[in-house]
Amino acid sequence: MKVLSVASEVYPLIKTGGLADVAGALPAALTAQGVDMRVLLPGYQPVMAKLRNPVKLVTFHDLLGVSASILASKMNGVNFLVLDAPDLFDRDGGPYTDAASADHRDNWLRFAALCRAAATIAEDGIDDWKPDLVHAHDWQAGLTPVYMKQGKAAATPVVMTIHNIAFQGQFGPDIFPRLGLPQSVFAVDGIEYYGDVSFLKGGLQMATAITTVSPTYAQEIRTPAFGMGLDGLINAHADTLHGIVNGIDTDVWDPSTDTMIAANYSLSKPKKRQTNRKALAEYFGFRDTDGPVFTVVSRLTWQKGIDVLTEVADDIVAMGGKLAVLGSGDQALEAALTAAAERHPGKIGLVLGYDEPLSHLMQAGGDVILVPSRFEPCGLTQLYGLRYGNVPVVARTGGLADTIIDANEAASAAQAATGFQFSPVTPDALRQALRRAVRAFSEPKVWAQLQNQGMKADVSWNRSAHRYACLYKELLAEQSEP
Ligand code: ADP
């Protein structure tokens, strides 16, 4: 089975969030299960710098008006295909924004070109390899099935995965003539969305199957509260909608081998975890190591409930806890957290920015990973927390609800609990969950049981990759039915 995966960020070449982790780890897990995967992504500056022995396979003289080529490189067992288009991707800033954090103005063209290249690979193959199926991730890959429907690859199945339905890739109608699509596609059953062009909507309309990254989120996006305007469309395609929970790369995230933490430890040899706890306290300038250390590794946004967090920051200190935050995002939230850290020196620490090694140390040295999201398609930091013994306190929504077992009486008695859930996302409900966590932390046996249970949980890709492989097989079988 030959599958082309298309995504705008793929770890370890480029990452801004969970999409990269998934778009990197899932193909690796599927390869291990015998699927012949190739992974297409844009050749941003950092990607080009990391490529090992790239081989040029195809040249485009006019890819939606720009010249480009596709380079192949195999790294860590994964076959990467990189769209090298300097006019689109060789520039300063991040994958989506410039150095001043404003969206690149030609994002529509940058990602339309990615999709046009993916469709061309599906149509003509590359290097004597033609995919049986294409797996497109999020809006940036959304036009892939739209282009494919217009040509020779119209019958090739496409799986469209929604990692966050809040990001839809919506642009003014003026871009439409430059996408190289027939006018008929600019319609309600195509990519037209309230007079605009929506990449995600187009992708969902044309995909053979839609998946999202947890069963609960799959249900939630069928409602107006979570569907962000696309709930009607999702309901219309409910018979092809699947919720498959994300796994994590258990090689990258393994406390027994992780080189980014202060000392390695494991379920059977947990003692050295304390060394990480001390290192974390030092890093954040905590005065002592008393009380639970609450950690947050997150985009600092409304979605992530960071405004609610800022409202309980003083309470965390009053309860005898510490708070360590790593993230960046909305200026107002950054300012509110900065103010909280200034109010409580030695007790609340804040690092604004993006720091992969520190994110590992925080999981290894924290006591609680706090995820108060208003909505969360899957969430990965709570899964890293489970694996590292950093007990999750999470909002009961999306993938958080699916992956954490609340320490209620029954689950605790059965020794099945792995963390704490709360709902709704309000300061009061969060405070109550924090109190429960502080109480459990004060009983070492109870806490050790929670940590053990989490560290034992299977958060690998094995099961979920198998589910994707089964879905691919089903779609290919349906396609070959007369
Ligand atoms: P989302 O993709 O919505 O941002 P996820 O929980 O799915 O949220 O994934 C976030 C990923 O990004 C995790 O791997 C997390 O560790 C990482 N991350 C988020 N913020 C930072 C940061 N400031 N520094 C380092 N890693 C971060």
Coordinates of C-alpha atoms and ligand atoms in Angstrom, one line a residue:
M1 CA 0.0 0.0 0.0
K2 CA 1.6 3.3 -1.1
V3 CA 0.5 6.4 0.7
L4 CA 1.4 10.0 0.3
S5 CA 1.1 12.1 3.4
V6 CA 0.9 15.9 2.9
A7 CA 1.4 18.4 5.8
S8 CA 2.7 21.9 6.4
E9 CA 4.9 20.9 9.3
V10 CA 6.6 17.7 10.1
Y11 CA 8.8 16.9 13.2
P12 CA 11.9 16.8 13.3
L13 CA 12.3 19.1 10.2
I14 CA 9.9 21.9 11.3
K15 CA 7.5 22.2 14.2
T16 CA 5.1 24.9 15.6
G17 CA 2.7 22.5 17.4
G18 CA 1.0 19.2 17.6
L19 CA 0.5 18.8 13.8
A20 CA 4.2 18.4 13.3
D21 CA 4.5 15.7 16.0
V22 CA 1.7 13.7 14.4
A23 CA 2.8 14.3 10.7
G24 CA 6.2 13.1 11.8
A25 CA 5.4 10.1 14.0
L26 CA 2.4 8.7 12.2
P27 CA 4.2 8.0 8.9
A28 CA 7.1 6.4 10.9
A29 CA 4.6 4.2 12.7
L30 CA 2.8 3.3 9.5
T31 CA 6.1 2.5 7.8
A32 CA 6.8 0.1 10.6
Q33 CA 3.4 -1.6 9.9
G34 CA 4.4 -2.2 6.3
V35 CA 2.8 0.9 4.6
D36 CA 5.0 2.5 1.9
M37 CA 4.8 6.1 3.0
R38 CA 6.2 9.3 1.5
V39 CA 5.8 12.6 3.3
L40 CA 5.5 15.9 1.3
L41 CA 6.1 19.2 3.1
P42 CA 7.3 22.7 2.1
G43 CA 11.0 23.5 1.9
Y44 CA 11.1 26.3 4.5
Q45 CA 14.6 27.6 5.4
P46 CA 15.1 25.3 8.4
V47 CA 13.8 22.3 6.5
M48 CA 16.3 22.9 3.6
A49 CA 19.1 23.3 6.2
K50 CA 18.3 19.9 7.8
L51 CA 17.9 17.8 4.6
R52 CA 20.6 15.1 4.2
N53 CA 21.7 14.2 0.7
P54 CA 18.7 15.6 -1.1
V55 CA 18.0 14.3 -4.6
K56 CA 16.1 16.4 -7.1
L57 CA 13.3 14.4 -8.6
V58 CA 11.0 16.8 -10.5
T59 CA 11.1 20.4 -11.7
F60 CA 8.0 22.6 -12.1
H61 CA 8.5 25.6 -14.4
D62 CA 5.1 26.9 -13.5
L63 CA 3.6 25.7 -10.3
L64 CA 0.8 28.3 -9.9
G65 CA 3.1 30.8 -11.4
V66 CA 6.3 30.0 -9.5
S67 CA 9.2 27.7 -10.3
A68 CA 9.8 24.8 -7.9
S69 CA 11.2 21.3 -7.6
I70 CA 10.7 18.3 -5.4
L71 CA 13.7 17.0 -3.5
A72 CA 13.8 13.5 -1.9
S73 CA 15.7 12.7 1.3
K74 CA 15.4 9.7 3.6
M75 CA 15.9 10.5 7.3
N76 CA 15.3 8.3 10.3
G77 CA 13.7 5.8 8.1
V78 CA 11.1 8.2 6.7
N79 CA 11.0 9.1 3.0
F80 CA 10.6 12.9 2.7
L81 CA 9.6 14.8 -0.4
V82 CA 10.3 18.5 0.0
L83 CA 8.7 21.2 -2.2
D84 CA 11.6 23.5 -2.9
A85 CA 10.1 26.8 -4.0
P86 CA 12.4 29.6 -2.9
D87 CA 9.8 32.3 -3.9
L88 CA 7.4 30.8 -1.5
F89 CA 9.4 29.3 1.3
D90 CA 12.9 30.8 1.4
R91 CA 12.2 33.7 3.8
D92 CA 12.5 34.8 7.4
G93 CA 9.9 34.1 10.0
G94 CA 8.0 30.9 10.8
P95 CA 6.0 28.6 8.5
Y96 CA 2.9 30.7 8.7
T97 CA 4.0 34.1 10.0
D98 CA 6.7 36.7 9.3
A99 CA 9.3 37.9 11.8
A100 CA 6.6 40.4 13.2
S101 CA 4.2 37.5 13.8
A102 CA 1.9 38.6 11.0
D103 CA 0.6 35.9 8.5
H104 CA 2.6 35.7 5.3
R105 CA 0.4 37.6 2.9
D106 CA 0.7 34.9 0.2
N107 CA -0.2 31.9 2.5
W108 CA -3.0 31.0 0.1
L109 CA -0.5 30.7 -2.7
R110 CA 2.2 28.9 -0.6
F111 CA -0.2 26.2 0.5
A112 CA -2.1 26.0 -2.8
A113 CA 1.2 25.2 -4.4
L114 CA 1.9 22.5 -1.9
C115 CA -1.5 20.9 -2.7
R116 CA -1.0 21.3 -6.5
A117 CA 2.4 19.5 -6.2
A118 CA 0.7 16.7 -4.1
A119 CA -2.0 16.3 -6.7
T120 CA 0.6 16.1 -9.5
I121 CA 2.4 13.3 -7.6
A122 CA -0.9 11.5 -7.3
E123 CA -1.5 11.9 -11.0
D124 CA 1.9 11.2 -12.5
G125 CA 3.8 9.5 -9.7
I126 CA 7.3 10.4 -8.8
D127 CA 10.5 8.4 -9.1
D128 CA 8.4 5.4 -10.4
W129 CA 6.2 5.6 -7.3
K130 CA 2.6 6.5 -7.4
P131 CA 0.4 6.6 -4.3
D132 CA -2.6 4.4 -4.0
L133 CA -4.0 6.8 -1.4
V134 CA -3.3 10.4 -0.2
H135 CA -3.5 11.5 3.4
A136 CA -3.9 15.3 3.7
H137 CA -3.5 17.1 7.1
D138 CA -5.3 20.4 8.0
W139 CA -6.3 23.3 5.8
Q140 CA -2.8 23.8 4.4
A141 CA -3.2 20.5 2.6
G142 CA -6.9 21.0 2.0
L143 CA -6.8 21.8 -1.7
T144 CA -5.1 18.5 -2.4
P145 CA -8.3 16.5 -3.0
V146 CA -9.8 19.5 -4.7
Y147 CA -7.1 19.5 -7.3
M148 CA -7.1 15.7 -7.5
K149 CA -10.8 15.6 -8.3
Q150 CA -10.1 17.6 -11.5
G151 CA -7.7 15.2 -13.1
K152 CA -6.3 11.7 -13.6
A153 CA -6.2 11.0 -9.9
A154 CA -9.9 11.7 -9.3
A155 CA -10.5 8.1 -8.2
T156 CA -7.6 8.0 -5.8
P157 CA -9.0 8.0 -2.2
V158 CA -8.0 10.9 0.0
V159 CA -8.2 10.9 3.8
M160 CA -8.5 14.4 5.2
T161 CA -7.5 14.8 8.9
I162 CA -8.7 17.7 11.0
H163 CA -6.2 18.6 13.7
N164 CA -8.0 21.7 14.7
I165 CA -11.2 22.9 12.9
A166 CA -10.7 26.4 14.2
F167 CA -8.0 26.9 11.5
Q168 CA -9.8 26.8 8.1
G169 CA -7.6 28.7 5.6
Q170 CA -10.2 31.2 4.5
F171 CA -9.3 33.8 1.9
G172 CA -11.1 36.4 -0.2
P173 CA -12.7 35.4 -3.5
D174 CA -10.1 37.4 -5.4
I175 CA -7.6 34.6 -5.0
F176 CA -9.9 32.0 -6.8
P177 CA -8.9 32.8 -10.4
R178 CA -5.2 32.2 -9.4
L179 CA -5.8 28.7 -8.1
G180 CA -6.0 27.2 -11.5
L181 CA -9.3 25.5 -10.8
P182 CA -12.5 25.5 -13.0
Q183 CA -15.1 28.1 -12.0
S184 CA -17.5 25.3 -11.1
V185 CA -15.5 24.5 -8.0
F186 CA -16.3 27.9 -6.6
A187 CA -19.7 26.7 -5.3
V188 CA -21.5 25.7 -2.2
D189 CA -20.6 22.0 -2.8
G190 CA -17.0 23.0 -3.5
I191 CA -14.6 25.5 -1.9
E192 CA -16.9 28.5 -1.7
Y193 CA -17.7 29.5 1.9
Y194 CA -19.9 32.5 2.5
G195 CA -18.5 34.2 -0.6
D196 CA -14.9 33.4 0.3
V197 CA -12.6 30.5 -0.5
S198 CA -12.1 28.0 2.3
F199 CA -9.2 25.5 1.9
L200 CA -10.5 23.2 4.7
K201 CA -14.1 23.2 3.5
G202 CA -13.0 22.3 0.0
G203 CA -10.8 19.5 1.3
L204 CA -13.6 18.1 3.5
Q205 CA -16.1 18.3 0.6
M206 CA -13.8 16.4 -1.8
A207 CA -12.2 13.9 0.7
T208 CA -13.2 10.2 0.6
A209 CA -13.0 10.0 4.4
I210 CA -12.6 12.6 7.2
T211 CA -10.8 11.8 10.4
T212 CA -10.1 13.9 13.4
V213 CA -7.7 13.2 16.3
S214 CA -10.0 11.8 19.0
P215 CA -13.4 10.2 19.2
T216 CA -14.8 12.9 21.5
Y217 CA -13.7 15.7 19.2
A218 CA -15.3 13.8 16.3
Q219 CA -18.6 14.1 18.1
E220 CA -18.0 17.7 19.3
I221 CA -17.4 19.1 15.8
R222 CA -20.8 18.0 14.8
T223 CA -22.2 20.6 17.1
P224 CA -22.4 24.4 16.5
A225 CA -20.4 25.1 19.7
F226 CA -17.3 23.3 18.4
G227 CA -17.9 23.0 14.6
M228 CA -16.8 26.6 13.9
G229 CA -19.3 26.9 11.1
L230 CA -18.5 23.6 9.5
D231 CA -20.8 21.4 11.8
G232 CA -23.4 21.2 9.0
L233 CA -20.9 19.9 6.5
I234 CA -19.4 17.5 9.1
N235 CA -22.9 16.1 9.8
A236 CA -23.5 15.7 6.1
H237 CA -20.4 13.5 5.9
A238 CA -20.9 11.8 9.3
D239 CA -20.9 8.3 7.6
T240 CA -17.2 8.8 6.6
L241 CA -16.1 10.6 9.8
H242 CA -13.7 8.8 12.2
G243 CA -12.1 9.8 15.5
I244 CA -8.7 8.2 16.0
V245 CA -6.7 9.4 19.0
N246 CA -3.1 10.5 18.5
G247 CA -0.2 8.6 19.8
I248 CA 3.2 10.0 20.6
D249 CA 6.7 9.2 19.3
T250 CA 7.9 7.0 22.2
D251 CA 11.5 7.2 21.0
V252 CA 11.6 11.0 21.1
W253 CA 9.6 11.0 24.3
D254 CA 11.2 8.4 26.5
P255 CA 12.4 9.4 30.0
S256 CA 14.8 6.4 30.1
T257 CA 16.8 7.7 27.1
D258 CA 15.9 11.4 26.7
T259 CA 19.1 13.4 26.2
M260 CA 17.2 16.7 26.8
I261 CA 16.6 16.1 30.5
A262 CA 18.8 16.2 33.6
A263 CA 18.8 12.5 34.5
N264 CA 17.1 9.4 33.0
Y265 CA 14.6 7.4 34.9
S266 CA 11.8 4.9 34.2
L267 CA 8.8 3.2 35.8
S268 CA 11.0 0.6 37.4
K269 CA 13.8 3.1 38.4
P270 CA 11.9 6.3 39.2
K271 CA 14.4 7.8 41.8
K272 CA 16.3 10.0 39.3
R273 CA 13.1 11.9 38.5
Q274 CA 14.0 14.0 41.6
T275 CA 17.1 15.2 39.8
N276 CA 14.9 16.6 37.1
R277 CA 12.6 18.1 39.6
K278 CA 15.6 20.0 41.2
A279 CA 16.9 21.0 37.8
L280 CA 13.5 22.5 36.9
A281 CA 13.3 24.3 40.2
E282 CA 16.7 25.8 39.5
Y283 CA 15.8 26.8 35.9
F284 CA 12.7 28.7 37.0
G285 CA 14.4 30.1 40.1
F286 CA 12.1 28.5 42.6
R287 CA 13.1 29.1 46.2
D288 CA 12.6 25.5 47.3
T289 CA 11.2 22.3 46.1
D290 CA 8.2 22.1 48.5
G291 CA 4.7 21.6 47.2
P292 CA 3.6 20.5 43.7
V293 CA 5.1 22.1 40.7
F294 CA 2.4 22.8 38.1
T295 CA 3.7 23.0 34.6
V296 CA 2.2 24.5 31.4
V297 CA 3.7 24.0 27.9
S298 CA 1.4 25.6 25.5
R299 CA 0.4 28.2 23.0
L300 CA -0.8 31.1 25.1
T301 CA -4.3 31.5 23.7
W302 CA -7.9 31.7 24.6
Q303 CA -8.4 28.2 23.1
K304 CA -5.9 26.8 25.6
G305 CA -7.7 28.5 28.5
I306 CA -4.7 30.5 29.5
D307 CA -6.9 33.4 30.6
V308 CA -8.5 31.1 33.1
L309 CA -5.0 30.0 34.3
T310 CA -4.0 33.6 34.9
E311 CA -7.1 34.0 37.2
V312 CA -6.0 31.1 39.4
A313 CA -2.2 31.8 39.4
D314 CA -2.4 33.4 42.9
D315 CA -4.4 30.5 44.2
I316 CA -1.8 28.0 43.1
V317 CA 0.7 29.9 45.2
A318 CA -1.8 30.2 48.1
M319 CA -2.3 26.4 48.0
G320 CA 1.5 25.9 48.4
G321 CA 2.2 25.1 44.8
K322 CA 4.6 26.5 42.2
L323 CA 3.8 27.4 38.6
A324 CA 6.2 27.0 35.6
V325 CA 5.0 28.2 32.3
L326 CA 6.6 27.8 28.8
G327 CA 4.9 29.3 25.9
S328 CA 4.1 32.2 23.6
G329 CA 1.1 33.7 22.1
D330 CA -1.4 36.5 22.8
Q331 CA 0.3 39.6 24.1
A332 CA -2.4 40.3 26.7
L333 CA -2.0 36.8 28.1
E334 CA 1.8 37.0 28.0
A335 CA 1.5 40.3 30.0
A336 CA -0.9 38.8 32.6
L337 CA 1.5 35.8 33.1
T338 CA 4.5 38.2 33.4
A339 CA 2.6 40.2 36.0
A340 CA 1.8 37.0 38.0
A341 CA 5.5 35.9 37.9
E342 CA 6.5 39.4 39.2
R343 CA 3.9 39.2 42.0
H344 CA 5.4 35.8 43.1
P345 CA 9.1 35.7 42.5
G346 CA 10.5 32.3 43.3
K347 CA 7.1 30.7 43.0
I348 CA 5.8 31.4 39.6
G349 CA 8.3 31.2 36.7
L350 CA 7.7 32.1 33.1
V351 CA 9.7 31.5 29.9
L352 CA 8.2 33.2 26.9
G353 CA 9.2 31.6 23.6
Y354 CA 9.6 28.2 22.0
D355 CA 12.1 25.8 23.6
E356 CA 12.0 22.1 22.7
P357 CA 14.6 20.9 25.2
L358 CA 13.0 22.8 28.1
S359 CA 9.6 21.3 27.2
H360 CA 11.2 17.9 27.8
L361 CA 12.7 19.0 31.2
M362 CA 9.3 20.4 32.2
Q363 CA 7.6 17.0 31.7
A364 CA 10.5 15.2 33.5
G365 CA 10.7 17.6 36.4
G366 CA 7.1 18.8 36.9
D367 CA 4.5 17.2 39.2
V368 CA 1.4 18.3 37.2
I369 CA 0.9 19.2 33.6
L370 CA -2.0 21.6 33.4
V371 CA -4.1 21.7 30.2
P372 CA -7.2 23.9 30.8
S373 CA -8.2 24.1 27.1
R374 CA -11.7 25.3 26.1
F375 CA -11.4 22.8 23.2
E376 CA -8.7 20.4 22.4
P377 CA -8.9 18.1 19.3
C378 CA -6.4 15.7 20.9
G379 CA -3.7 17.4 22.9
L380 CA -0.2 15.9 23.2
T381 CA 1.3 17.5 26.3
Q382 CA -1.0 15.4 28.6
L383 CA 0.3 12.3 26.8
Y384 CA 3.9 13.4 27.3
G385 CA 2.9 14.0 30.9
L386 CA 1.6 10.5 31.3
R387 CA 4.8 9.0 30.0
Y388 CA 7.0 11.2 32.1
G389 CA 5.1 10.9 35.4
N390 CA 3.9 14.5 35.2
V391 CA 0.3 14.0 36.3
P392 CA -2.3 15.7 34.0
V393 CA -4.9 18.1 35.2
V394 CA -7.1 18.6 32.2
A395 CA -10.4 20.1 31.0
R396 CA -13.0 17.5 30.2
T397 CA -13.1 18.1 26.4
G398 CA -11.9 16.5 23.1
G399 CA -8.9 14.3 23.3
L400 CA -8.2 15.3 26.9
A401 CA -11.5 13.6 28.0
D402 CA -10.5 10.5 25.9
T403 CA -6.9 10.1 27.2
I404 CA -7.0 10.9 30.9
I405 CA -8.8 8.8 33.5
D406 CA -10.1 11.1 36.3
A407 CA -9.2 10.2 39.9
N408 CA -12.8 9.8 41.0
E409 CA -13.6 7.4 43.8
A410 CA -14.3 4.4 41.6
A411 CA -11.3 4.9 39.3
S412 CA -9.0 5.5 42.3
A413 CA -10.3 2.3 44.0
A414 CA -9.7 0.4 40.9
Q415 CA -6.2 1.9 40.6
A416 CA -7.0 3.0 37.1
A417 CA -6.9 6.8 37.5
T418 CA -4.2 8.7 35.7
G419 CA -5.0 12.4 36.4
F420 CA -7.8 14.9 37.1
Q421 CA -10.5 16.3 34.8
F422 CA -12.6 19.4 35.3
S423 CA -15.5 21.1 33.6
P424 CA -16.6 23.7 32.7
V425 CA -13.5 25.8 31.9
T426 CA -14.0 28.4 34.6
P427 CA -11.7 29.6 37.4
D428 CA -13.9 27.9 40.0
A429 CA -13.8 24.5 38.4
L430 CA -10.1 24.7 37.7
R431 CA -9.4 25.8 41.3
Q432 CA -11.4 22.8 42.5
A433 CA -9.3 20.4 40.3
L434 CA -6.1 22.0 41.6
R435 CA -7.2 21.5 45.2
R436 CA -7.9 17.8 44.4
A437 CA -4.4 17.5 42.9
V438 CA -2.7 19.3 45.8
R439 CA -4.5 17.0 48.3
A440 CA -3.4 13.9 46.3
F441 CA 0.1 15.2 46.1
S442 CA 0.3 15.4 49.9
E443 CA -0.2 11.7 50.1
P444 CA 2.9 10.2 48.6
K445 CA 1.4 6.7 48.1
V446 CA -1.7 8.1 46.3
W447 CA 0.6 10.3 44.1
A448 CA 3.0 7.5 43.2
Q449 CA 0.0 5.3 42.2
L450 CA -1.2 8.1 39.9
Q451 CA 2.2 8.5 38.3
N452 CA 2.7 4.7 37.9
Q453 CA -0.6 4.3 36.3
G454 CA 0.1 7.1 33.8
M455 CA 3.6 5.8 33.0
K456 CA 2.1 2.4 32.3
A457 CA -0.5 3.7 29.8
D458 CA 0.1 2.8 26.2
V459 CA 0.4 6.2 24.5
S460 CA 2.4 4.9 21.5
W461 CA 1.2 5.0 18.0
N462 CA 0.8 1.3 17.7
R463 CA -2.9 1.0 18.0
S464 CA -3.9 4.2 16.3
A465 CA -1.5 3.7 13.3
H466 CA -3.1 0.3 12.9
R467 CA -6.5 2.0 12.8
Y468 CA -5.3 4.4 10.0
A469 CA -3.9 1.4 8.1
C470 CA -7.3 -0.4 8.4
L471 CA -9.1 2.7 7.2
Y472 CA -6.7 3.0 4.2
K473 CA -7.4 -0.6 3.3
E474 CA -11.2 -0.2 3.6
L475 CA -11.1 2.8 1.3
L476 CA -8.9 1.1 -1.3
A477 CA -11.3 -2.0 -1.2
E478 CA -14.3 0.3 -1.7
Q479 CA -12.5 2.0 -4.6
S480 CA -11.9 -1.3 -6.4
E481 CA -15.5 -2.4 -6.0
P482 CA -17.4 -2.4 -9.3
Ligands
ADP1 P1 -1.4 22.5 19.6 O1 -0.9 21.7 18.4 O2 -2.8 22.9 19.6 O3 -0.5 23.7 19.9 P2 -0.8 20.1 21.1 O4 -0.9 19.8 22.6 O5 -1.5 19.1 20.2 O6 -1.3 21.6 20.9 O7 0.8 20.1 20.7 C1 1.6 21.1 21.2 C2 3.1 20.6 20.9 O8 3.9 21.8 20.9 C3 3.6 19.7 22.0 O9 4.6 18.9 21.4 C4 4.2 20.7 22.9 O10 5.2 20.1 23.7 C5 4.8 21.7 22.0 N1 4.9 23.1 22.5 C6 3.9 24.0 22.7 N2 4.4 25.2 23.1 C7 5.8 25.0 23.2 C8 6.9 25.8 23.6 N3 6.7 27.1 23.9 N4 8.1 25.3 23.5 C9 8.3 24.0 23.2 N5 7.3 23.2 22.8 C10 6.1 23.7 22.8

